[in-house]
Coordinates of C-alpha atoms and ligand atoms in Angstrom, one line a residue:
X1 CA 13.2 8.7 -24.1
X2 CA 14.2 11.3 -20.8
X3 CA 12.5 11.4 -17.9
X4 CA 11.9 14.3 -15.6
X5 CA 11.7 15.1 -11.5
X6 CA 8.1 16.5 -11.2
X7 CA 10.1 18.6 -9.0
X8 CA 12.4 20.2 -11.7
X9 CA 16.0 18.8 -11.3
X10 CA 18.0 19.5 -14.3
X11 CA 19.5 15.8 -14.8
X12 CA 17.2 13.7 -17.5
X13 CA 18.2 10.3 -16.6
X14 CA 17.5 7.2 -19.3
X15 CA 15.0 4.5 -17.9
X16 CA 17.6 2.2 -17.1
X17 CA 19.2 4.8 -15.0
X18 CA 16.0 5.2 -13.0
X19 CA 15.3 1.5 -12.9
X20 CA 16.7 0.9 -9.7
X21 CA 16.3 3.9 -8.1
X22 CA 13.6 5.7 -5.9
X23 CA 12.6 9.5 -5.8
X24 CA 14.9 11.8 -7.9
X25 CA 17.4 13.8 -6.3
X26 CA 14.9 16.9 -5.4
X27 CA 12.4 14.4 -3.9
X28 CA 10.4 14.4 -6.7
X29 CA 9.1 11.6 -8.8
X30 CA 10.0 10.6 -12.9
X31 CA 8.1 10.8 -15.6
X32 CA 9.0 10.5 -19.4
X33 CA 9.5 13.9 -21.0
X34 CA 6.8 13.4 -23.6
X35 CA 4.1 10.6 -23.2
X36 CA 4.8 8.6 -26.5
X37 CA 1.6 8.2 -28.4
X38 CA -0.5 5.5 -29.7
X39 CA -2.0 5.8 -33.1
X40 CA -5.2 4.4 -34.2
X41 CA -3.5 2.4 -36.4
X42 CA -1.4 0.9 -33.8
X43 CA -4.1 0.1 -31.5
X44 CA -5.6 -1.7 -34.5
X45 CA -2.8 -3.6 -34.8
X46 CA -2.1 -4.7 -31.1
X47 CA -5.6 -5.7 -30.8
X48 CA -4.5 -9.0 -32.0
X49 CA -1.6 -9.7 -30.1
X50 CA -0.6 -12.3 -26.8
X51 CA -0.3 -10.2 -23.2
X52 CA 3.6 -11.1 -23.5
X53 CA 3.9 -8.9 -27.2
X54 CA 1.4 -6.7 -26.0
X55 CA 3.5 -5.1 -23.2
X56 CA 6.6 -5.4 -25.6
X57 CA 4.6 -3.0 -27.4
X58 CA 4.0 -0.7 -24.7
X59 CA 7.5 -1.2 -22.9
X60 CA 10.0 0.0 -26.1
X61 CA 8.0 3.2 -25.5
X62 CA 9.5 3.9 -22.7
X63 CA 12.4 2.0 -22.1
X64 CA 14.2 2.9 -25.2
X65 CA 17.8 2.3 -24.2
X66 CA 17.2 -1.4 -23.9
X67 CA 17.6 -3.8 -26.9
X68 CA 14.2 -4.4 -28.1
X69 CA 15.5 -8.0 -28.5
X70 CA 16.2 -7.9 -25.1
X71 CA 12.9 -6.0 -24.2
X72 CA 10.9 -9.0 -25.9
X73 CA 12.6 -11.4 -24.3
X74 CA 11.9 -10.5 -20.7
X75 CA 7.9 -9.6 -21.5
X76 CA 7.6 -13.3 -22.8
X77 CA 9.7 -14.1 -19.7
X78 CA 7.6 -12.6 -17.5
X79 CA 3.9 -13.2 -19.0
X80 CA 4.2 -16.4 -21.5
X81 CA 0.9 -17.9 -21.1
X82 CA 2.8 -20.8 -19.9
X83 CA 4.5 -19.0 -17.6
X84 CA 2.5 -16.0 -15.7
X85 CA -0.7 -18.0 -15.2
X86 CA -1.2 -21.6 -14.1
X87 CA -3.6 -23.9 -14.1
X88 CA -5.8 -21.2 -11.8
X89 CA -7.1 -19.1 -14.3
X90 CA -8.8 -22.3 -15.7
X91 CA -9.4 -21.7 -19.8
X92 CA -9.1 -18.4 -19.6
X93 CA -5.3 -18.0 -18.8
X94 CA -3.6 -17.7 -22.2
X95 CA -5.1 -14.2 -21.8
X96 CA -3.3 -13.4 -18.3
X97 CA -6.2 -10.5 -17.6
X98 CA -9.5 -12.1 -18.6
X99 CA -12.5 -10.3 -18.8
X100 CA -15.8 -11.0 -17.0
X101 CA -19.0 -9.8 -17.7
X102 CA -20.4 -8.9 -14.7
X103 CA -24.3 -7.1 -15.4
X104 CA -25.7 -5.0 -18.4
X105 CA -28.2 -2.5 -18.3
X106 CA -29.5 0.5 -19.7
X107 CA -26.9 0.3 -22.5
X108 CA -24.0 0.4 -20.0
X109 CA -22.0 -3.0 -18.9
X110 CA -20.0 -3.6 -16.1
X111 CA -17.0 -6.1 -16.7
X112 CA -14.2 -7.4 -14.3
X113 CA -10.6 -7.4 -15.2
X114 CA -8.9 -10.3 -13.6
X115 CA -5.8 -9.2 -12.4
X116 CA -5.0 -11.4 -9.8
X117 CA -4.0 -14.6 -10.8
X118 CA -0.2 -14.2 -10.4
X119 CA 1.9 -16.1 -7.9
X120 CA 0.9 -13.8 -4.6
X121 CA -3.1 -13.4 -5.7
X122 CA -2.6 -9.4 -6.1
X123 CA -2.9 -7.1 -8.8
X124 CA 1.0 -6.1 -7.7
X125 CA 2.7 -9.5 -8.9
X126 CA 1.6 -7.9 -12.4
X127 CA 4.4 -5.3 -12.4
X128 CA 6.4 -6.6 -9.8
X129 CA 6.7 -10.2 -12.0
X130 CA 8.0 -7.8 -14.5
X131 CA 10.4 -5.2 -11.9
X132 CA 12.4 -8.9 -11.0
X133 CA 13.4 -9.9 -14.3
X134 CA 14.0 -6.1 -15.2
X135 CA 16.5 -6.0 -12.1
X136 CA 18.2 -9.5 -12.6
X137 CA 18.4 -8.0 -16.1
X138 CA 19.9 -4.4 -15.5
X139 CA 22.1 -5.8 -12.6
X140 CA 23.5 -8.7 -14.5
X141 CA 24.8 -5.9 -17.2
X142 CA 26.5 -3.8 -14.8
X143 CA 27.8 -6.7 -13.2
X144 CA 26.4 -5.1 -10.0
X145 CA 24.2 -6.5 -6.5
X146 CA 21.1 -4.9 -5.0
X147 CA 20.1 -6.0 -1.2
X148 CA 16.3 -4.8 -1.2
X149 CA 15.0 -3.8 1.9
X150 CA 11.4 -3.3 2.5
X151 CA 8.8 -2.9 5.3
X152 CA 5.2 -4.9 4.7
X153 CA 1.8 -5.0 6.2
X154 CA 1.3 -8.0 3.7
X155 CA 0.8 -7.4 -0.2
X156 CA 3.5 -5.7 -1.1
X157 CA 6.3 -7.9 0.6
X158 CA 5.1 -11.4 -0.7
X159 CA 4.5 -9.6 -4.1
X160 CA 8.2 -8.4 -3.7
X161 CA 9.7 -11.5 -2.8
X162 CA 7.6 -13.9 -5.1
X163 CA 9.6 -11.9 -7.8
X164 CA 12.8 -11.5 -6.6
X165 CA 13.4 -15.0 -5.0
X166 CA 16.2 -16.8 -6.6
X167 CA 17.1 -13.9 -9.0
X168 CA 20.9 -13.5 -9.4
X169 CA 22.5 -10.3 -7.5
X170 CA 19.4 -9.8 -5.9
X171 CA 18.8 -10.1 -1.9
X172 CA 15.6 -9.3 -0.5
X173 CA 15.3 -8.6 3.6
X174 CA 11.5 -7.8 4.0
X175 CA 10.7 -6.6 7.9
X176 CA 6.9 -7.4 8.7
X177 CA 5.2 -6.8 12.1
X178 CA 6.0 -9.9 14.5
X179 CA 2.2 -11.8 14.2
X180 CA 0.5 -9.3 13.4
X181 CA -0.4 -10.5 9.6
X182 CA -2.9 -12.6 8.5
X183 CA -1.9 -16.6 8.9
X184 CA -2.4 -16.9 5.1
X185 CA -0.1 -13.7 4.4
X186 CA 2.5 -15.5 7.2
X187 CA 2.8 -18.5 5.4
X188 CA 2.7 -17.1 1.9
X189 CA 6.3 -15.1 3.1
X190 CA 7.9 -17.1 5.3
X191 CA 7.4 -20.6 4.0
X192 CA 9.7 -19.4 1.4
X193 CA 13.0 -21.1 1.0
X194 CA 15.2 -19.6 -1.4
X195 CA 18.7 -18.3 0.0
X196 CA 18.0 -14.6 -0.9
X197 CA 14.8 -14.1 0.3
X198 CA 15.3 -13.0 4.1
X199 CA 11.9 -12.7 6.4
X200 CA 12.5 -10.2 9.4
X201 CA 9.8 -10.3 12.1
X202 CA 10.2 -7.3 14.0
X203 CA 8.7 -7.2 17.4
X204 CA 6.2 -3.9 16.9
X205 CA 4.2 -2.7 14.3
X206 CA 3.8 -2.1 10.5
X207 CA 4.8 2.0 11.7
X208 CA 7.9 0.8 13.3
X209 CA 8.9 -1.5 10.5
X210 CA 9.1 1.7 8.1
X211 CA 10.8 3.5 10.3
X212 CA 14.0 1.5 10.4
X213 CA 13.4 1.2 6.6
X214 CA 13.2 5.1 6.8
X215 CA 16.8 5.1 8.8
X216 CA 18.2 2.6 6.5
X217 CA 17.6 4.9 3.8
X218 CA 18.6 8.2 5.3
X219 CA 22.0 6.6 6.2
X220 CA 23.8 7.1 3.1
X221 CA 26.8 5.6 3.6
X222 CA 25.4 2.5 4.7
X223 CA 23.6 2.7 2.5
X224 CA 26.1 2.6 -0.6
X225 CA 28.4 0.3 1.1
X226 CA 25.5 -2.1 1.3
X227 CA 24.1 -1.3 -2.0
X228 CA 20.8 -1.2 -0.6
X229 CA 17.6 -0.3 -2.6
X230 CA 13.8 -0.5 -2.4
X231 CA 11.2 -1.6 -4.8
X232 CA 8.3 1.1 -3.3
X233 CA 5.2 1.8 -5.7
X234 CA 6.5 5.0 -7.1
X235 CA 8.9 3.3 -8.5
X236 CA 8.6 4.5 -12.6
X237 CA 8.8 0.9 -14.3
X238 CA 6.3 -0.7 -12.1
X239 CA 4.0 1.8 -13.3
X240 CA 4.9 1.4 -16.8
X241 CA 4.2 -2.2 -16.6
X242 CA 0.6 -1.9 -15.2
X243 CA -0.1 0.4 -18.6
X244 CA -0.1 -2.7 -20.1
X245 CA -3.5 -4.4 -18.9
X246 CA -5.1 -0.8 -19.2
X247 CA -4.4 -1.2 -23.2
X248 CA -5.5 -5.1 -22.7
X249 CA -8.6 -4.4 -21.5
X250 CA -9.5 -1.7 -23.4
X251 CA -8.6 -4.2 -26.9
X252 CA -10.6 -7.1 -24.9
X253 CA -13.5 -5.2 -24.2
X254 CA -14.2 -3.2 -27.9
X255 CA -14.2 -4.0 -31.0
X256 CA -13.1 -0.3 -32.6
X257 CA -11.5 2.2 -31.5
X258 CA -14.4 4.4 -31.7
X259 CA -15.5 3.2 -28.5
X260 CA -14.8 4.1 -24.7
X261 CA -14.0 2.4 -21.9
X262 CA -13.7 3.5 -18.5
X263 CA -12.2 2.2 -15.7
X264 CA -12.8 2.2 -11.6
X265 CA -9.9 1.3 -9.6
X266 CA -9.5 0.5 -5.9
X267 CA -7.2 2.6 -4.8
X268 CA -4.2 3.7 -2.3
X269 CA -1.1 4.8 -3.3
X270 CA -2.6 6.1 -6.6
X271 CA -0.1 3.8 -8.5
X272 CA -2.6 1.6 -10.4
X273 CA -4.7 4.6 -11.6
X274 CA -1.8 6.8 -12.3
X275 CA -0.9 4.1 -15.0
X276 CA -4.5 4.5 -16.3
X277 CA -3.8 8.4 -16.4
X278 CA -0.5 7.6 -18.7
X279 CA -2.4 5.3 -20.8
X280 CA -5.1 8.0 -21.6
X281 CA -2.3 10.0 -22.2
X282 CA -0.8 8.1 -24.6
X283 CA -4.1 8.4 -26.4
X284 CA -6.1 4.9 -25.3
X285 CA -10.0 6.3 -25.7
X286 CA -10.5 6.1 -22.0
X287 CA -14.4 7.8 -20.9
X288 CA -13.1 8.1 -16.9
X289 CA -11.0 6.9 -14.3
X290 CA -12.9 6.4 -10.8
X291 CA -10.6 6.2 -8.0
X292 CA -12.5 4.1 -5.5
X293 CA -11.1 4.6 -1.8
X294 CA -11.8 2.7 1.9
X295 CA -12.9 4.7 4.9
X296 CA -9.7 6.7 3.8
X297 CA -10.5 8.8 1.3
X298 CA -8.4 12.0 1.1
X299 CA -8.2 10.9 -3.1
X300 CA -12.0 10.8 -2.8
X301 CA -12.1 14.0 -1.1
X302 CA -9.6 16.1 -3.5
X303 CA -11.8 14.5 -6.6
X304 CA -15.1 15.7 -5.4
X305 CA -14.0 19.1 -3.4
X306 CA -10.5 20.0 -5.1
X307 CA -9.5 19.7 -1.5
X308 CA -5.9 17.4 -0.7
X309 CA -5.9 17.1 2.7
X310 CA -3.3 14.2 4.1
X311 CA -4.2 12.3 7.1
X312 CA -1.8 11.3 10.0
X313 CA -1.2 7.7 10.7
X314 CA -2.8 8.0 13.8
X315 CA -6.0 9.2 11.7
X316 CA -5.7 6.1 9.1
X317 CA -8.7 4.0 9.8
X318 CA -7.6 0.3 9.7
X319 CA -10.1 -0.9 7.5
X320 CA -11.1 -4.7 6.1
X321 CA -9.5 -3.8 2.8
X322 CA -6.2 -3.2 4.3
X323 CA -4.1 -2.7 0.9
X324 CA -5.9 0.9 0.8
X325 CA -5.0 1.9 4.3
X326 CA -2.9 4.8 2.9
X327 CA -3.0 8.7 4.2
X328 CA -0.9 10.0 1.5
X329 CA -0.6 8.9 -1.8
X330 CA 2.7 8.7 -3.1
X331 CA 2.1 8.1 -6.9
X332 CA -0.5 11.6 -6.5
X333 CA 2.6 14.0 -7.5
X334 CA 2.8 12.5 -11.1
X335 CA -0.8 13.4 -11.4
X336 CA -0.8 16.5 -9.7
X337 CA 2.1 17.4 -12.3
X338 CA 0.2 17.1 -15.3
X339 CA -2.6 18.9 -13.9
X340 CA -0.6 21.8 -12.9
X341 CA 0.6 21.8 -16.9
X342 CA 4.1 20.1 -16.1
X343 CA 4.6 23.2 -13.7
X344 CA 7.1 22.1 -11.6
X345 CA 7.8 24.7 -9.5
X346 CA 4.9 25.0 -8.6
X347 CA 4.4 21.0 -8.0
X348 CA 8.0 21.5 -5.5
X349 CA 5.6 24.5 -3.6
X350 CA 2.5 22.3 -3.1
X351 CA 4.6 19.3 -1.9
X352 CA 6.7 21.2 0.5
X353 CA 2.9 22.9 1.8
X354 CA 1.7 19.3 2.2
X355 CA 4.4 18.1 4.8
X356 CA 4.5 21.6 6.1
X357 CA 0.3 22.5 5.8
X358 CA -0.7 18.8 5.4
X359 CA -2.1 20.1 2.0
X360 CA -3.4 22.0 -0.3
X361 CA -6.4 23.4 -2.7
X362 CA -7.0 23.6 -6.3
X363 CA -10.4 24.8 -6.0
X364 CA -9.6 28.6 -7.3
X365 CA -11.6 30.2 -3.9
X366 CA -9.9 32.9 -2.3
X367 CA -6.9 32.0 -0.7
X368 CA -6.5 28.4 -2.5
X369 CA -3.4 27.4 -4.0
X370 CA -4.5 27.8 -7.5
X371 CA -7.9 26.8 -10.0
X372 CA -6.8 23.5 -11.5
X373 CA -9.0 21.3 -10.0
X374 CA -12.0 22.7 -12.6
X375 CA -9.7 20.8 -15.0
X376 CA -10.0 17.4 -13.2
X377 CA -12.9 17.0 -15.8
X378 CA -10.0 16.9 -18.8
X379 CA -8.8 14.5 -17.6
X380 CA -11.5 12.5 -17.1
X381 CA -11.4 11.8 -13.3
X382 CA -14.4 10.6 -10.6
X383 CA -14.2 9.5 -7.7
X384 CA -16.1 7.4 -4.5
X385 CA -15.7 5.7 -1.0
X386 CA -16.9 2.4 0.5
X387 CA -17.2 1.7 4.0
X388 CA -17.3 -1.9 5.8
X389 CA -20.8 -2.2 5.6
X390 CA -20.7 -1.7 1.9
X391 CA -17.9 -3.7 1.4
X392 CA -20.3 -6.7 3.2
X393 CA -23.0 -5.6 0.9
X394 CA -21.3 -5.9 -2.1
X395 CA -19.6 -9.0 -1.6
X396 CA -23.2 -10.8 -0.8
X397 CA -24.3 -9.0 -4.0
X398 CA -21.5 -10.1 -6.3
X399 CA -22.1 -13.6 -4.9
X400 CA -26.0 -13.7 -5.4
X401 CA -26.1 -11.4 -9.0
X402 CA -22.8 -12.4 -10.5
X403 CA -22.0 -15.4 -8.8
X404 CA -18.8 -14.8 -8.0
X405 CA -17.0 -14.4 -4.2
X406 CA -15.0 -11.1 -4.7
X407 CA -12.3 -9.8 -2.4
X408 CA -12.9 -6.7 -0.1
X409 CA -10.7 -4.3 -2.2
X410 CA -12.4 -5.4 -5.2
X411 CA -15.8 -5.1 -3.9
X412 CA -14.9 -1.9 -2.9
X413 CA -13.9 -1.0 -6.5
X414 CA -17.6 -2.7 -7.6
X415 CA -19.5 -0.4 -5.3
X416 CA -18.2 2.8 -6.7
X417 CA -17.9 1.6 -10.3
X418 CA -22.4 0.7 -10.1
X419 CA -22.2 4.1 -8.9
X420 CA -20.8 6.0 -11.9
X421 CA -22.2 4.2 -15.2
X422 CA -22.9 6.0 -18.2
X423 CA -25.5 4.8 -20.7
X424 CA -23.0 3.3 -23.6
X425 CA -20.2 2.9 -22.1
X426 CA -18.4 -0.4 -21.0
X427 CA -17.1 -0.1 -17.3
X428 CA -13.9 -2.1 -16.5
X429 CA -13.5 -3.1 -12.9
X430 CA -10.3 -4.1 -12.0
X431 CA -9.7 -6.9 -9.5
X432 CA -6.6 -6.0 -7.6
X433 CA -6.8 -9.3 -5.1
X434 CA -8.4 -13.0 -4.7
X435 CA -10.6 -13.2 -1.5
X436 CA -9.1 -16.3 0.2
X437 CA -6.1 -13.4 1.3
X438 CA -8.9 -11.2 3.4
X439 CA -10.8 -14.2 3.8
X440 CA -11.7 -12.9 7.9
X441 CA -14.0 -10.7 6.0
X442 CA -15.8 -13.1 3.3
X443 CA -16.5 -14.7 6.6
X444 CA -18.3 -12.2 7.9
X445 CA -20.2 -11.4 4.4
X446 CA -20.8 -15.1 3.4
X447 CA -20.9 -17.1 6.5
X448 CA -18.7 -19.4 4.7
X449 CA -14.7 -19.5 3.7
X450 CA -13.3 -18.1 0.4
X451 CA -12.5 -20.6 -1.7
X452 CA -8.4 -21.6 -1.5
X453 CA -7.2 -21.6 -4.9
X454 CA -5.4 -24.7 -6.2
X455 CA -2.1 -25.0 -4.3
X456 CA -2.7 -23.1 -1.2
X457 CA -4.7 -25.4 0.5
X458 CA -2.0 -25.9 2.9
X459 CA 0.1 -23.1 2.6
X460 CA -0.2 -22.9 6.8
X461 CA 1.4 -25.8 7.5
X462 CA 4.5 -25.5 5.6
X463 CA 7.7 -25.1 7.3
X464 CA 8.6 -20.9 7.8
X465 CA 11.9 -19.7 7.3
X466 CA 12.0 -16.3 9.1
X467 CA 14.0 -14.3 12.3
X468 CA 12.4 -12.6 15.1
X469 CA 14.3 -9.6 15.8
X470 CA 13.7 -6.2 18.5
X471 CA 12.9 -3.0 16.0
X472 CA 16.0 -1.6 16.5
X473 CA 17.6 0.2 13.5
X474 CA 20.6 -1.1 14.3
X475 CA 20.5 -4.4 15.2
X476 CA 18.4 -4.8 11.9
X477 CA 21.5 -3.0 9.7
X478 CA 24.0 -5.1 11.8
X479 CA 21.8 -8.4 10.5
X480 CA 21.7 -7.0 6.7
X481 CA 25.2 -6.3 7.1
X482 CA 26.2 -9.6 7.8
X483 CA 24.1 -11.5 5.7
X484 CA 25.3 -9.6 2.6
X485 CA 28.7 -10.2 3.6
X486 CA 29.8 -6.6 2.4
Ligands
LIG1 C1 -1.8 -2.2 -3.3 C2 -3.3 -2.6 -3.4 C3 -4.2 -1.7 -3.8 C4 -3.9 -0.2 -4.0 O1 -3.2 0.1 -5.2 P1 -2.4 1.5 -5.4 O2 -1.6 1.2 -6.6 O3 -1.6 1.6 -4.1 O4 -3.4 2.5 -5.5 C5 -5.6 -2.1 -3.9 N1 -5.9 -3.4 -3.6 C6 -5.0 -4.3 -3.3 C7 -5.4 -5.7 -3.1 C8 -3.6 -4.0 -3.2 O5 -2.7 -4.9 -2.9

């Protein structure tokens, strides 16, 4: 298996090669040559199997220069029932993603897909669980390091060092905006004690925290002296991994393959859906795939108007489902790619009008950039939004119909998914967080706390490991620098 820059570059690097990289060299993102496919027969046969040999199945697909005994090896390491889930998931955890019917009517049935019960309560410790032992894997081969740094608003960064902490060759330095997270998102990070997890409180915001990342990253040489790297959502294996639970709830939820499924997903940086588009591309008999968005919608927008029209920062609404707070989704190019028919010159044009227009527009009027959002349909896409208020409603409703407190990211995914059932097919929800993380807000819905799940009661009061430093580009390399020792 090659992969491919959606923006053309001529080099077809193996997955390991692209492993622990970024963007390709044109600023474009990977994507395998030729989506492998899945057979009828196949599906037949995985239908049976444990998460762990599940997403062996679906890894050697793509990652065919590793040793498929190797391959094995790290899915069990990663999602062994007795290793992935704990006692959390209660009965259900052998299954990692359990299934939840939530209401059934007119034909149609609306199901959740647990996906958080990982280590950080987020859908991301899914792939990033994986991405860890992956890394400690490819480094450990090349007898190479990797110093990770990262900028957080929350999720991502505890996802990030949950799965990184004590891996061999692997430091993490994660910068986060000096009390400005949540006290449950504080704790979860810094009460962390492992020797190559390094917090970095830097005294400004999430905005100025990627900005040094930014400089970090356009400093080249620094950058290879200190063989720095970054574990951002486009990166190509973390999207591979979240395939996986597409193929396992599809399996969970049938019982042939004659059947359809679709799925809504709360979304930002169009990662988690874009892993839907690749399984329905690998042939999983997917009906559609809602994108669900916040108060920032430009994914909503370009799926109802054909429309893609980035926001600034300063227009990004800070809403109570933070983890969707995005202006401009960076997994959208690998979708936009195979809309445009793999056309990647024309991919390289729109992306260079979006930081130069802010956009662009597939609806085919006069003056547009082309007619390929009337394909959209193909591929089986919808779309919706949820605003605060909604997000309130629905997490009231979920508690008095389903009786169940979902998270405000979830809920927003629950809205839009009621809004686009079809008679006869199952809707899959899937749950990208637990609510005691955004618990301000269940608050407000409930009247009452999110539950804490087993071993988090006290999370605030442990001891925090972290270092409070100006955001200054350079003082912040200087500290890297030093704690590497390269
Ligand atoms: C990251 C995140 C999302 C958005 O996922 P994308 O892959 O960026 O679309 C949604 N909900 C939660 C809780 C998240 O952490």
């Amino acid at each position: 298996m090659q992969y491919v820059s959606t923006r053309g570059h001529s080099a077809t690097p193996s997955f390991s090669e692209i492993l622990l990289g970024g963007l390709a060299p044109d600023g474009g993102l990977y994507l395998p040559q030729q989506y492998p496919q899945v057979s009828g027969a196949e599906l037949d046969q995985w239908r049976t199997l444990s998460y762990a040999d599940l997403a062996f199945q679906v890894l050697r697909k793509f990652a065919t220069d590793i040793p498929e005994s190797d391959l094995k090896a790290l899915a069990h390491k990663t999602y062994g029932a007795d290793v992935y889930c704990n006692a959390r998931a209660g009965d259900d955890a052998g299954q990692i993603t359990p299934l939840r019917t939530l209401e059934q009517k007119d034909g149609s049935k609306l199901v959740l897909q647990a996906l958080s019960n990982g280590p950080t309560l987020a859908f991301k410790d899914m792939a990033m669980q994986l991405l860890g032992n992956l890394f400690e894997y490819a480094l450990a081969k090349k007898g190479a390091e990797l110093n990770i740094v990262g900028a957080t608003s929350g999720d991502t960064g505890s996802a990030a060092e949950y799965a990184m902490r004590g891996k061999k060759g692997i430091r993490v330095f994660m910068l986060s905006p000096h009390k400005k997270m949540s006290a449950f998102q504080t704790a979860q990070m810094f009460s962390l004690q492992d020797p190559n997890i390094f917090n970095i409180a830097v005294e400004g915001v999430f905005d100025d925290c990627q900005d040094i990342v930014k400089a970090i990253s356009n400093d080249l040489d620094y950058k290879a002296a200190k063989k720095v790297g970054t574990v951002n959502s486009i990166n190509w294996a973390r999207v591979v991994a979240q395939v996986v639970y597409y193929f396992r709830g599809y399996l969970a939820a049938t019982d042939s393959n004659e059947q359809k499924v679709s799925f809504t997903v709360p979304s930002g940086n169009f990662g988690n859906i874009c892993a839907g588009h690749i399984a329905r591309m690998m042939g999983l008999p997917i009906d559609k795939l809602v994108v669900a968005t916040n108060e920032n919608d430009v994914l909503d927008e370009f799926f109802r108007t054909g429309v893609y029209r980035v926001r600034k920062s300063a227009e990004t609404y800070h809403t109570s489902s933070p983890s969707m707070d995005i202006s401009k989704a960076s997994n959208f190019e690998r979708f936009v790619y195979d809309l445009l028919g793999r056309d990647s010159a024309r991919v390289k044009a729109l992306f260079g009008k979006v930081e130069s227009a802010g956009g662009f527009d597939l609806t085919g009027q006069p003056g547009s950039d082309g007619d390929e959002f009337a394909s959209v349909i193909k591929y089986g896409f919808a779309s919706g939004r949820s605003t605060h208020d909604d997000r309130l409603a629905t997490i009231r409703f979920a508690q008095e119909n389903y009786g169940i407190t979902v998270d405000t990211h979830t809920a927003d995914g629950i809205k839009v998914a009621r809004e686009n059932l079809t008679p006869g097919v199952t809707m899959i929800v899937l749950e990208t967080a637990l609510p005691a993380k955004f618990n301000e807000t269940i608050r407000e819905a409930l009247g009452r706390d999110a539950d804490r799940p087993a071993g988090f009661e006290n999370i605030e009061s442990l001891a925090q490991r972290f270092e409070v430093m100006p955001a200054d580009a350079e003082r912040i390399k200087a500290y890297v620098a030093e704690h590497t020792g390269l």
